[in-house]
Short mmCIF file of C-alpha atoms and ligand atoms in Angstrom, two decimals:
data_model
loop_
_atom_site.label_atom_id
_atom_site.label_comp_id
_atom_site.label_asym_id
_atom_site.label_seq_id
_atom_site.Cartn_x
_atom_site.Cartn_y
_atom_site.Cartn_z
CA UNK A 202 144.33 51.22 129.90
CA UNK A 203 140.61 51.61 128.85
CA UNK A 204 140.68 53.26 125.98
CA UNK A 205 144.20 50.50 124.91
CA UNK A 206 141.21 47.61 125.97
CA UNK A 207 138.33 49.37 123.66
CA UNK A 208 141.04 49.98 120.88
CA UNK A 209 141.86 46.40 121.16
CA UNK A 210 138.27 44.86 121.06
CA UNK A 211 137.75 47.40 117.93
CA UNK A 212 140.45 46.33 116.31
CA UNK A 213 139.49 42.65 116.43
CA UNK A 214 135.63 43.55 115.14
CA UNK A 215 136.95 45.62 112.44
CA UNK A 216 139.28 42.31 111.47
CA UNK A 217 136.30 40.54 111.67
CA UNK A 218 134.41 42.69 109.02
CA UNK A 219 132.54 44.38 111.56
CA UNK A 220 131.98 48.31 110.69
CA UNK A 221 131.38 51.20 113.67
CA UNK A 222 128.39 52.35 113.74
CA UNK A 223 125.62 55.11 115.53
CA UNK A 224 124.14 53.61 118.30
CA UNK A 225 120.68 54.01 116.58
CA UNK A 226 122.01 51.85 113.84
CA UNK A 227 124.03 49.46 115.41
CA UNK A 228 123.40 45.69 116.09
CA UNK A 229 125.83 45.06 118.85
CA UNK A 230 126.93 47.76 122.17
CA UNK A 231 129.61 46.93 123.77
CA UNK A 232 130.29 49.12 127.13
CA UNK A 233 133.79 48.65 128.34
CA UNK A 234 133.95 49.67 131.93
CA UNK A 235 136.09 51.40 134.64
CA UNK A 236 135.38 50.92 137.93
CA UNK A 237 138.24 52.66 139.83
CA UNK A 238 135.75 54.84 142.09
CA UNK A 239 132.43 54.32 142.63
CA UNK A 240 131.03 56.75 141.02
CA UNK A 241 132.45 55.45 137.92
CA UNK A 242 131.27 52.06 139.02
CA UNK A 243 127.40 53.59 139.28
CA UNK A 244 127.43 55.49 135.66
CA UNK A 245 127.97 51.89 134.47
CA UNK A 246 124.89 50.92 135.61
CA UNK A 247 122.93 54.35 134.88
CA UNK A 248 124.40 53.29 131.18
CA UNK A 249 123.28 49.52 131.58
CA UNK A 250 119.18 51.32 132.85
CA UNK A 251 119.88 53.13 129.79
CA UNK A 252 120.42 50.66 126.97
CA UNK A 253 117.32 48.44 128.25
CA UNK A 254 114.98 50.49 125.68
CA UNK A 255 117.94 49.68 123.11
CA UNK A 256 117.42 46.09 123.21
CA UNK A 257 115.76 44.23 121.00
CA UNK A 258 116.17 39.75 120.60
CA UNK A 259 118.16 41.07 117.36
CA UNK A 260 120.56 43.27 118.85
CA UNK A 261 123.38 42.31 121.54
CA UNK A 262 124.64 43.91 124.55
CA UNK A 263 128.05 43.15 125.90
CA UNK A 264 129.51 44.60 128.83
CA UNK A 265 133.70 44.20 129.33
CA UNK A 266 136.47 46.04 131.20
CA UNK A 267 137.00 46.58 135.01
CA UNK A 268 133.33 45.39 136.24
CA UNK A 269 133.34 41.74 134.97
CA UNK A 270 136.47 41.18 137.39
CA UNK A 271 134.54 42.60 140.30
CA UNK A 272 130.69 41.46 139.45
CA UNK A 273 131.38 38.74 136.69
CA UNK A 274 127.94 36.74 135.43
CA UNK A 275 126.37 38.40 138.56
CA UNK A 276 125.68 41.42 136.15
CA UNK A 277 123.36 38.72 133.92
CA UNK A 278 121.07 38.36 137.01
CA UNK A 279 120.88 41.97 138.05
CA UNK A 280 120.70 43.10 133.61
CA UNK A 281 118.97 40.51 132.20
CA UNK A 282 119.31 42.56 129.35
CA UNK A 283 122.76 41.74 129.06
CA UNK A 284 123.92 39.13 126.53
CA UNK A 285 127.58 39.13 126.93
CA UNK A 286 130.21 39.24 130.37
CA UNK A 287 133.10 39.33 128.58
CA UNK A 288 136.71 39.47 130.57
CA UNK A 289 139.36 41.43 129.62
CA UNK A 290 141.41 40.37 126.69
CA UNK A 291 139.16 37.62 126.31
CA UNK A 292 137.71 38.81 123.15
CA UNK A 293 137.98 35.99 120.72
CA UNK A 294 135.58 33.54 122.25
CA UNK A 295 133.19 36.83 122.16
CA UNK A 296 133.71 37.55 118.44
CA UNK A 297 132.59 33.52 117.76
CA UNK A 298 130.09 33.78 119.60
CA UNK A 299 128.83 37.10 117.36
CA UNK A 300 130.13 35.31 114.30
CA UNK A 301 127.14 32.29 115.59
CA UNK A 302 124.72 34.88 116.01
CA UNK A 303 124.98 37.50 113.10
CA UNK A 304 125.65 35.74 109.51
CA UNK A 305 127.85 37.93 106.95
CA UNK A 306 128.67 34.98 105.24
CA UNK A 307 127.30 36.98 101.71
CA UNK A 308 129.31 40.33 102.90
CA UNK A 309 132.05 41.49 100.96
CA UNK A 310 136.11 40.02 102.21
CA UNK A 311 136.88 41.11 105.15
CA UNK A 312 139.20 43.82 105.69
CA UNK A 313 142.91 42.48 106.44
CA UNK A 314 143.74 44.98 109.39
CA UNK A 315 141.81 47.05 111.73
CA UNK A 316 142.59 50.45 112.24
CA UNK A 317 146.00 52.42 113.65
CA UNK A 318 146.36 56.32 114.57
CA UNK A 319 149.45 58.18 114.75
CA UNK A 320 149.71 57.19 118.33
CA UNK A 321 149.28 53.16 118.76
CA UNK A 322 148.69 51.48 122.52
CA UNK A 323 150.72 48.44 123.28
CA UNK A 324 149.59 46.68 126.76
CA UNK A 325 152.86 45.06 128.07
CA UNK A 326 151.38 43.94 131.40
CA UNK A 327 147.81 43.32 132.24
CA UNK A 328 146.60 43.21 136.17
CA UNK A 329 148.85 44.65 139.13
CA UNK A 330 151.19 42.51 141.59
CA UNK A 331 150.78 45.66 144.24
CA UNK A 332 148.60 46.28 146.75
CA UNK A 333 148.14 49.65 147.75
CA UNK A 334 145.46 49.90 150.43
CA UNK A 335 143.18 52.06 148.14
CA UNK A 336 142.79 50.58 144.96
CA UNK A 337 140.65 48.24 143.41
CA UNK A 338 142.64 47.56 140.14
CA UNK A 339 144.58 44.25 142.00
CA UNK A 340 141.23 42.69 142.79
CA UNK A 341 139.58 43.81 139.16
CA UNK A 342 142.46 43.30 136.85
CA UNK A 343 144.12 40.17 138.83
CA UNK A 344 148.10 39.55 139.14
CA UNK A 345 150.32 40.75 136.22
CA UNK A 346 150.38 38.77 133.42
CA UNK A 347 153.39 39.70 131.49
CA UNK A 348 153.66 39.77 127.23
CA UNK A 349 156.82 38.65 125.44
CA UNK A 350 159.46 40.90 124.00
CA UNK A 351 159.03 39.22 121.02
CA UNK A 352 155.23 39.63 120.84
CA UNK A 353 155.09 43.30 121.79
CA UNK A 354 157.72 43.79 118.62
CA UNK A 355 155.67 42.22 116.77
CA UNK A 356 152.38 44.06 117.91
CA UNK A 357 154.77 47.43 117.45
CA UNK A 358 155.78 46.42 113.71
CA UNK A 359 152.67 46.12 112.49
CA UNK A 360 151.34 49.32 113.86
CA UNK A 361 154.11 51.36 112.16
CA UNK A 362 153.66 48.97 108.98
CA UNK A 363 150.09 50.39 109.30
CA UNK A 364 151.14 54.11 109.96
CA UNK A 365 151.55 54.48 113.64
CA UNK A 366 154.12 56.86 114.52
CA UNK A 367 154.60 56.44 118.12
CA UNK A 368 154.14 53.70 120.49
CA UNK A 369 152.84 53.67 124.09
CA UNK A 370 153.40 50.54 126.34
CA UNK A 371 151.08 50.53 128.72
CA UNK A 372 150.55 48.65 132.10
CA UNK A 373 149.01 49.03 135.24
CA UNK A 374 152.37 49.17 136.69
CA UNK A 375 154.79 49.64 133.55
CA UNK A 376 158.13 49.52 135.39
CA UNK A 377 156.92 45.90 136.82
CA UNK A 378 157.95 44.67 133.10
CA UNK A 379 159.29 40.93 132.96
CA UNK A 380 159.83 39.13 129.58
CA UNK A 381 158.84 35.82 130.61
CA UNK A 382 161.40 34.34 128.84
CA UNK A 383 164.01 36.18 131.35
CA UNK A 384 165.10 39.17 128.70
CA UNK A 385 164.94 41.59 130.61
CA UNK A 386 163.15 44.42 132.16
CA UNK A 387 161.01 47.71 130.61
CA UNK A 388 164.71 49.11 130.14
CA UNK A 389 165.53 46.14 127.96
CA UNK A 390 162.03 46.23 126.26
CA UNK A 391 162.24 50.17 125.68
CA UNK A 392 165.89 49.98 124.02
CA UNK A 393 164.64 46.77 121.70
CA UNK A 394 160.88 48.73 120.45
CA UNK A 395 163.21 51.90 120.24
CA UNK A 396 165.10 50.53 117.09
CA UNK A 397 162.17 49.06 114.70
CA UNK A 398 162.48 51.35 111.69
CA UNK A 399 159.64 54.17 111.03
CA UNK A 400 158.72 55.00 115.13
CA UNK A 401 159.54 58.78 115.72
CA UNK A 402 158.25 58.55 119.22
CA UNK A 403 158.06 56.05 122.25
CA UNK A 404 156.19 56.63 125.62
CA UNK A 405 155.75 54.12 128.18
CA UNK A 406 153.33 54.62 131.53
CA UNK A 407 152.37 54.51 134.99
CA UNK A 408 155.82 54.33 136.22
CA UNK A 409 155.69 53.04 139.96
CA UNK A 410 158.60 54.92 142.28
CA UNK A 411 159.08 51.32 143.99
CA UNK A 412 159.88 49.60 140.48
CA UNK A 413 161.61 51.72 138.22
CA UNK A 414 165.15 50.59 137.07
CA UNK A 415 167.90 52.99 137.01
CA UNK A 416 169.12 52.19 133.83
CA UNK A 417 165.74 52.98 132.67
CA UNK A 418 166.56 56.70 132.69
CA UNK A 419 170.22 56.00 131.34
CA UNK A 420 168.17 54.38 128.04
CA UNK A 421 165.43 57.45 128.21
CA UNK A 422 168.20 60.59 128.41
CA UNK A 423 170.39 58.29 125.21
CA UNK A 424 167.47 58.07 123.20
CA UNK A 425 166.04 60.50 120.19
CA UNK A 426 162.75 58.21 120.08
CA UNK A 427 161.65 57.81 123.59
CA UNK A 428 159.54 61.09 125.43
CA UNK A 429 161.03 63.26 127.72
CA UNK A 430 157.86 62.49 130.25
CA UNK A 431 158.35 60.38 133.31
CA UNK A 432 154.04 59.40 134.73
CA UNK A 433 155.60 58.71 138.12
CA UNK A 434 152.37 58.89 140.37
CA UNK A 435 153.80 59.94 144.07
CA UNK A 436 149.98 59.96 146.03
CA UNK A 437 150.98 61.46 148.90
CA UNK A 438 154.25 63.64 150.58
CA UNK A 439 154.23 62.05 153.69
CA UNK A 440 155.66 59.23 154.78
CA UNK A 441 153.70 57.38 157.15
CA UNK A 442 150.72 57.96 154.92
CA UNK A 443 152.54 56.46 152.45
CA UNK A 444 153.35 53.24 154.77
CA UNK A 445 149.50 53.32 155.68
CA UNK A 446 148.96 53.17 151.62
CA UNK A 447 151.59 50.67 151.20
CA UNK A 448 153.10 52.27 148.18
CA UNK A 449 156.96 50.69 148.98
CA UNK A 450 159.09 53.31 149.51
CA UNK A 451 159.23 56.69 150.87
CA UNK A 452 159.62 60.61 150.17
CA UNK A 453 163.35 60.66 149.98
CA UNK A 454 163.25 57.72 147.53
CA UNK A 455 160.90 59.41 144.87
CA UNK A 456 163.08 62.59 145.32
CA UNK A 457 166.11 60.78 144.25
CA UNK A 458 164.55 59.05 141.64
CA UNK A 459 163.45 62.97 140.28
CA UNK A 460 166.95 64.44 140.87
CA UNK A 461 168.71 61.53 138.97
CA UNK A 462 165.93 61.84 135.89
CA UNK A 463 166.45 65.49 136.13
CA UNK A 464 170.48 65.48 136.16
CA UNK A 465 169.83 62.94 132.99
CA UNK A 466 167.19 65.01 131.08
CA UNK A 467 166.51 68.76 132.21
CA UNK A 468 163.54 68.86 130.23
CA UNK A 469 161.54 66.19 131.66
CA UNK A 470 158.19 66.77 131.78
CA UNK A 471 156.67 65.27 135.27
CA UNK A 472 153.44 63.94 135.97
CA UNK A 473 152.17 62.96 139.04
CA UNK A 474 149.14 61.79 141.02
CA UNK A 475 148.30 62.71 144.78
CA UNK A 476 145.01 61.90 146.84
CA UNK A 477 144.04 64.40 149.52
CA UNK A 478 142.19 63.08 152.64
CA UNK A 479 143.45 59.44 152.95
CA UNK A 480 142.47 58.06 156.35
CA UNK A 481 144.63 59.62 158.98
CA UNK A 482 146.53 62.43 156.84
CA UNK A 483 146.68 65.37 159.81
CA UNK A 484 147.05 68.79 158.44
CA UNK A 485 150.95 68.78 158.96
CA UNK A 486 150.73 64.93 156.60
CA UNK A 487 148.73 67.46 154.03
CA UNK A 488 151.40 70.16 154.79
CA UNK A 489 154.51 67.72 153.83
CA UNK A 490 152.33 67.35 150.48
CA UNK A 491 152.00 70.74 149.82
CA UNK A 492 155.67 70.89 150.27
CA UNK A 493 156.49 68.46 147.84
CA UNK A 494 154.70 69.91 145.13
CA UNK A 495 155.99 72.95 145.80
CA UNK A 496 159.82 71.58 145.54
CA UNK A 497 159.41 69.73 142.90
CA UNK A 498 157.41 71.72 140.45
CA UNK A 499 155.85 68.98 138.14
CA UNK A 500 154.33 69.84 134.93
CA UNK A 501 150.94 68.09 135.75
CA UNK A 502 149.43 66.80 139.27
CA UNK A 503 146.58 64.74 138.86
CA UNK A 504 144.48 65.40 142.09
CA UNK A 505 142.10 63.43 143.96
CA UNK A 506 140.17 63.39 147.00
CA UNK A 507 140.07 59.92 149.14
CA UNK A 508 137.03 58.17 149.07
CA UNK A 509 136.42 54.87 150.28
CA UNK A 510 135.99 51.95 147.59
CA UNK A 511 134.40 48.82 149.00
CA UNK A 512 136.79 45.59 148.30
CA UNK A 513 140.00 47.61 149.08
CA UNK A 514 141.72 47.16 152.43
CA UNK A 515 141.59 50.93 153.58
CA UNK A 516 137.65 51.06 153.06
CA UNK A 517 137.45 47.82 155.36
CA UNK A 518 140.28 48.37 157.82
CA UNK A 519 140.77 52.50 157.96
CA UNK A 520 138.21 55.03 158.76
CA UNK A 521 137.30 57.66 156.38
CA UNK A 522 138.24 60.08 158.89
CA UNK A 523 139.14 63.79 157.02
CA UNK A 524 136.08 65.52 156.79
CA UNK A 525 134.39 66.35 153.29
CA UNK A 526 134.99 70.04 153.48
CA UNK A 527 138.41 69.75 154.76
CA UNK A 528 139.41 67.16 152.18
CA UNK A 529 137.48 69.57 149.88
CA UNK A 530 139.41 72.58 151.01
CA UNK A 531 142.83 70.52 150.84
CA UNK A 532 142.06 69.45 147.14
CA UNK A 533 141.59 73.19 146.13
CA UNK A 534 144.67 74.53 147.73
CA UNK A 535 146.38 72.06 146.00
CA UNK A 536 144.71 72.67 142.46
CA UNK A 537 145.50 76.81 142.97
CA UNK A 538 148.78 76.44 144.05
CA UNK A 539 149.34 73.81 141.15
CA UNK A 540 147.83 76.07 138.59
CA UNK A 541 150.25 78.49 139.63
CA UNK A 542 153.45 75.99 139.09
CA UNK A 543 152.39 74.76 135.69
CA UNK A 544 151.69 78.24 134.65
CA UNK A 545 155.14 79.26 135.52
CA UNK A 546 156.35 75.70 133.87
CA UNK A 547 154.75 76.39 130.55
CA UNK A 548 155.48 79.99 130.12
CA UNK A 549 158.97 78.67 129.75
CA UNK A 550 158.30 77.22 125.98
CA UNK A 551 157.38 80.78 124.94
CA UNK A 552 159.66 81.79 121.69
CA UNK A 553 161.14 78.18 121.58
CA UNK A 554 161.58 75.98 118.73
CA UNK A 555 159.83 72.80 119.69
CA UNK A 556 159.00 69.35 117.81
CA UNK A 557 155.56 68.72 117.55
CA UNK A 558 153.94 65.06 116.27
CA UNK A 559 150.86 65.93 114.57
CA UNK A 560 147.74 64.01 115.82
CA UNK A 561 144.92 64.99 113.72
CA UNK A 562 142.45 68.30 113.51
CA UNK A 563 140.29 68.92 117.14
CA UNK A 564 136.76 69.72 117.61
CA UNK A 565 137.76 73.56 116.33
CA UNK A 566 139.51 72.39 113.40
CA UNK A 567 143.01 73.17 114.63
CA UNK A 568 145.88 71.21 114.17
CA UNK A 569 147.07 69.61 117.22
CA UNK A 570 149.95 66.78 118.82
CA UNK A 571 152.23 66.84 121.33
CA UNK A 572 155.85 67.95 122.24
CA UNK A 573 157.97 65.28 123.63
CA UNK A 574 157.28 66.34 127.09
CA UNK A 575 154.00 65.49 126.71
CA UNK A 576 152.00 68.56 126.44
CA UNK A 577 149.43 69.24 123.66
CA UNK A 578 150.47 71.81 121.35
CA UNK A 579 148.27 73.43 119.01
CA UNK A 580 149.89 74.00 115.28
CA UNK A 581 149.78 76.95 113.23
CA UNK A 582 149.86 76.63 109.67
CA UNK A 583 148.80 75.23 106.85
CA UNK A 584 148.89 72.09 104.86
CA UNK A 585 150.36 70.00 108.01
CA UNK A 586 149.21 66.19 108.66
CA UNK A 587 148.79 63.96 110.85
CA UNK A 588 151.93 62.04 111.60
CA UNK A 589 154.00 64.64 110.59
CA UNK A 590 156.54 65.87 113.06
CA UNK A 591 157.00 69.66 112.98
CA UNK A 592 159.04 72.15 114.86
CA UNK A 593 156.87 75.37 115.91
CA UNK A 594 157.60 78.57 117.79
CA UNK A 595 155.52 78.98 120.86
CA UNK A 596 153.29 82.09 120.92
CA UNK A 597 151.27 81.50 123.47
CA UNK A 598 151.63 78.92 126.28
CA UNK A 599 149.10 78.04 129.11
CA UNK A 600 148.92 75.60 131.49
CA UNK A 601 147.02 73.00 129.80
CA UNK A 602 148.41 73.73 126.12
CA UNK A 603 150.92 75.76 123.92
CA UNK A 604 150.38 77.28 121.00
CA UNK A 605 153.44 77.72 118.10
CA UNK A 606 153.91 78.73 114.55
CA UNK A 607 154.46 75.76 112.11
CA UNK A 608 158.99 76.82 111.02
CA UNK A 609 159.97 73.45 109.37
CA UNK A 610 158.18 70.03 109.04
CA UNK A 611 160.36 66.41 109.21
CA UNK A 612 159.44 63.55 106.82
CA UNK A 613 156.85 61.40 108.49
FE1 LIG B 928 146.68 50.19 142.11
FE2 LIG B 928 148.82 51.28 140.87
FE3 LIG B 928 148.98 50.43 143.43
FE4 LIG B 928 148.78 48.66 141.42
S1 LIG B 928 150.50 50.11 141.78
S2 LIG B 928 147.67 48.60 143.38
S3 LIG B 928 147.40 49.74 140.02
S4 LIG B 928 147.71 52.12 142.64
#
């Protein structure tokens, strides 16, 4: 969602005839911010200490994102070195403001679009109508605010006019998806973006177990466009921790959810997200965890260990009462005896034709995008770019990344 919020800010400055720059050259820093733990909450700051030398009368800092829902013109007082609280999505008054402050009037015309990657962000919903006891997002990001059908297509046809290849929708809570105008659902949104000409792929995430339409996975398994990945975050395997996180619904009903996607799409890749050491989990609440992960076998577990954040419910109302160490200890078990899963998960591309959408070159030089399952794939070969989808032969396959020979490239 951050890096959709600092693509979208971008874009609008590059529209603007704005041009990105080093920060040693720049006139205007913009820090968009995350403050889903505290420690990420604190390295805004350490980055607001740090920009203080930065600032000059001529030059502008602007701080967006997560922390102006929580702190808002508060940060002025505390920074006066700040020029700029801007809220989400509210970028436009910003960019007037800039346009007051910095003439360009003699510039050259200004560019007619920003810029689009293979892979182009579309947020669908903004702010969360859930209120799970140990997130901050609700209070940071406010209720959902929903976008029409009609204006995501049209965000979606541009990108691809402009080169994108594939399409994420994004929201906080993607499978919470209401056209306003009462067309539908994320199913009904997914099958409409899935049929503007030139998209080769189409992701959508976080699923939430509580929300997710049936027919959703119907439109998914019928579908060459849309990814065979499902970002269904579960948090815990127990059920009266999930009651004391209010997630909505219960082991068995994320199980089903799996078996029907599975039944639908064998090849589903399946992300999840689990905290160790919420208030209360006993060691047989961590053991029902454990077990689920072992049953299930997801491709990726995203793993965290509880710790309080002021402003949610749990830190006020539920003691932090797992030990570090334990929580500690609980967090590595569940990291080895992941490793081991998605090691046994990815060693089942190896000598498989796969497609592969070409991102772009990494740091190494290699040649790099993703399979539809979601995993990176590195791309052996030459003369292949980005936007190109290509089928390769797995080599080599670990558990963060496969490896392939280049056999046949598809027009972009
Ligand atoms: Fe936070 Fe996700 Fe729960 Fe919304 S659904 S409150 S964003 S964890």
């Amino acid at each position: 969602m951050n890096l959709a919020d600092s693509e979208s800010i971008a874009r609008k400055l590059l529209a603007a005839g704005y041009v990105e720059e080093s920060l040693e050259r720049a006139d205007i820093a913009i820090l968009n911010t995350c403050v889903v733990r505290q420690a990420s909450e604190e390295r805004v700051y350490s980055k607001l200490h740090e920009l203080r030398p930065w600032k000059t009368p001529e030059r502008t800092v602007a701080v967006t994102g997560c922390i102006v829902g929580k702190e808002g013109e508060n940060l002025k007082r505390r920074f006066p070195q700040l020029d700029s609280v801007v809220p989400i999505g509210e970028y436009d008054n910003f960019i007037a403001e800039l346009e007051a402050r910095y003439d360009y009037s003699l510039g050259e015309a200004l560019p007619v679009a920003g810029r689009t990657g293979v892979s182009h962000f579309v947020r669908v919903i903004q702010g969360c109508d859930h209120n799970c006891t140990f997130c901050i997002v609700p209070k940071v990001r406010g209720r959902e605010r929903h976008v029409p059908v009609d204006a995501v297509l049209a965000e979606c046809r541009n990108a691809l006019e402009a080169g994108a290849r594939e399409i994420v929708l994004l929201g906080q809570n993607v499978d919470d998806y209401r056209d306003p105008a009462g067309r539908g659902g994320l199913a009904a949104l997914v099958s409409e973006v899935e049929k503007l000409p030139g998209l080769r792929r189409l992701r959508f995430m976080t699923s939430h177990p509580q929300d997710l339409e049936p027919e959703l996975l119907e439109v998914m398994a019928a579908s060459d466009v849309v990814c065979r990945e499902l970002q269904l975050p579960v948090q815990s395997g127990d059920d009266w921790i999930l009651k004391r996180m209010a997630r909505g619904y219960q082991t068995r009903h994320y199980r089903a959810i799996v078996e029907k996607a599975r039944r639908l799409m064998p090849d589903l890749g399946l992300v999840t997200d689990v905290i160790v050491g919420f208030p209360g989990e006993s060691e047989g609440a961590f053991l029902n965890t454990r077990r689920l992960i072992q049953e299930l076998e997801f491709d990726v577990v995203h793993l965290a260990m509880y710790s309080p954040r002021p402003g949610t419910y749990a830190a006020g109302n539920m003691p932090d009462d797992v030990p570090a160490d334990e929580k500690l200890r609980r967090l590595n078990d569940l990291l080895a005896l992941q490793r081991e899963i998605a090691a046994r998960k990815t060693a089942r591309w190896i000598d498989k034709t796969v497609e592969v959408l070409v991102e772009g070159r990494d740091e190494l030089g290699r040649t790099y995008g993703r399979i539809r399952q979601g995993k990176r794939a590195i791309v052996l070969g030459p003369g292949i770019e980005a936007g190109e989808l290509v089928d390769i032969k797995v080599v080599r396959a670990t558990a963060g990344q496969l490896t392939g020979t280049a056999v046949g490239s598809r027009a972009a």
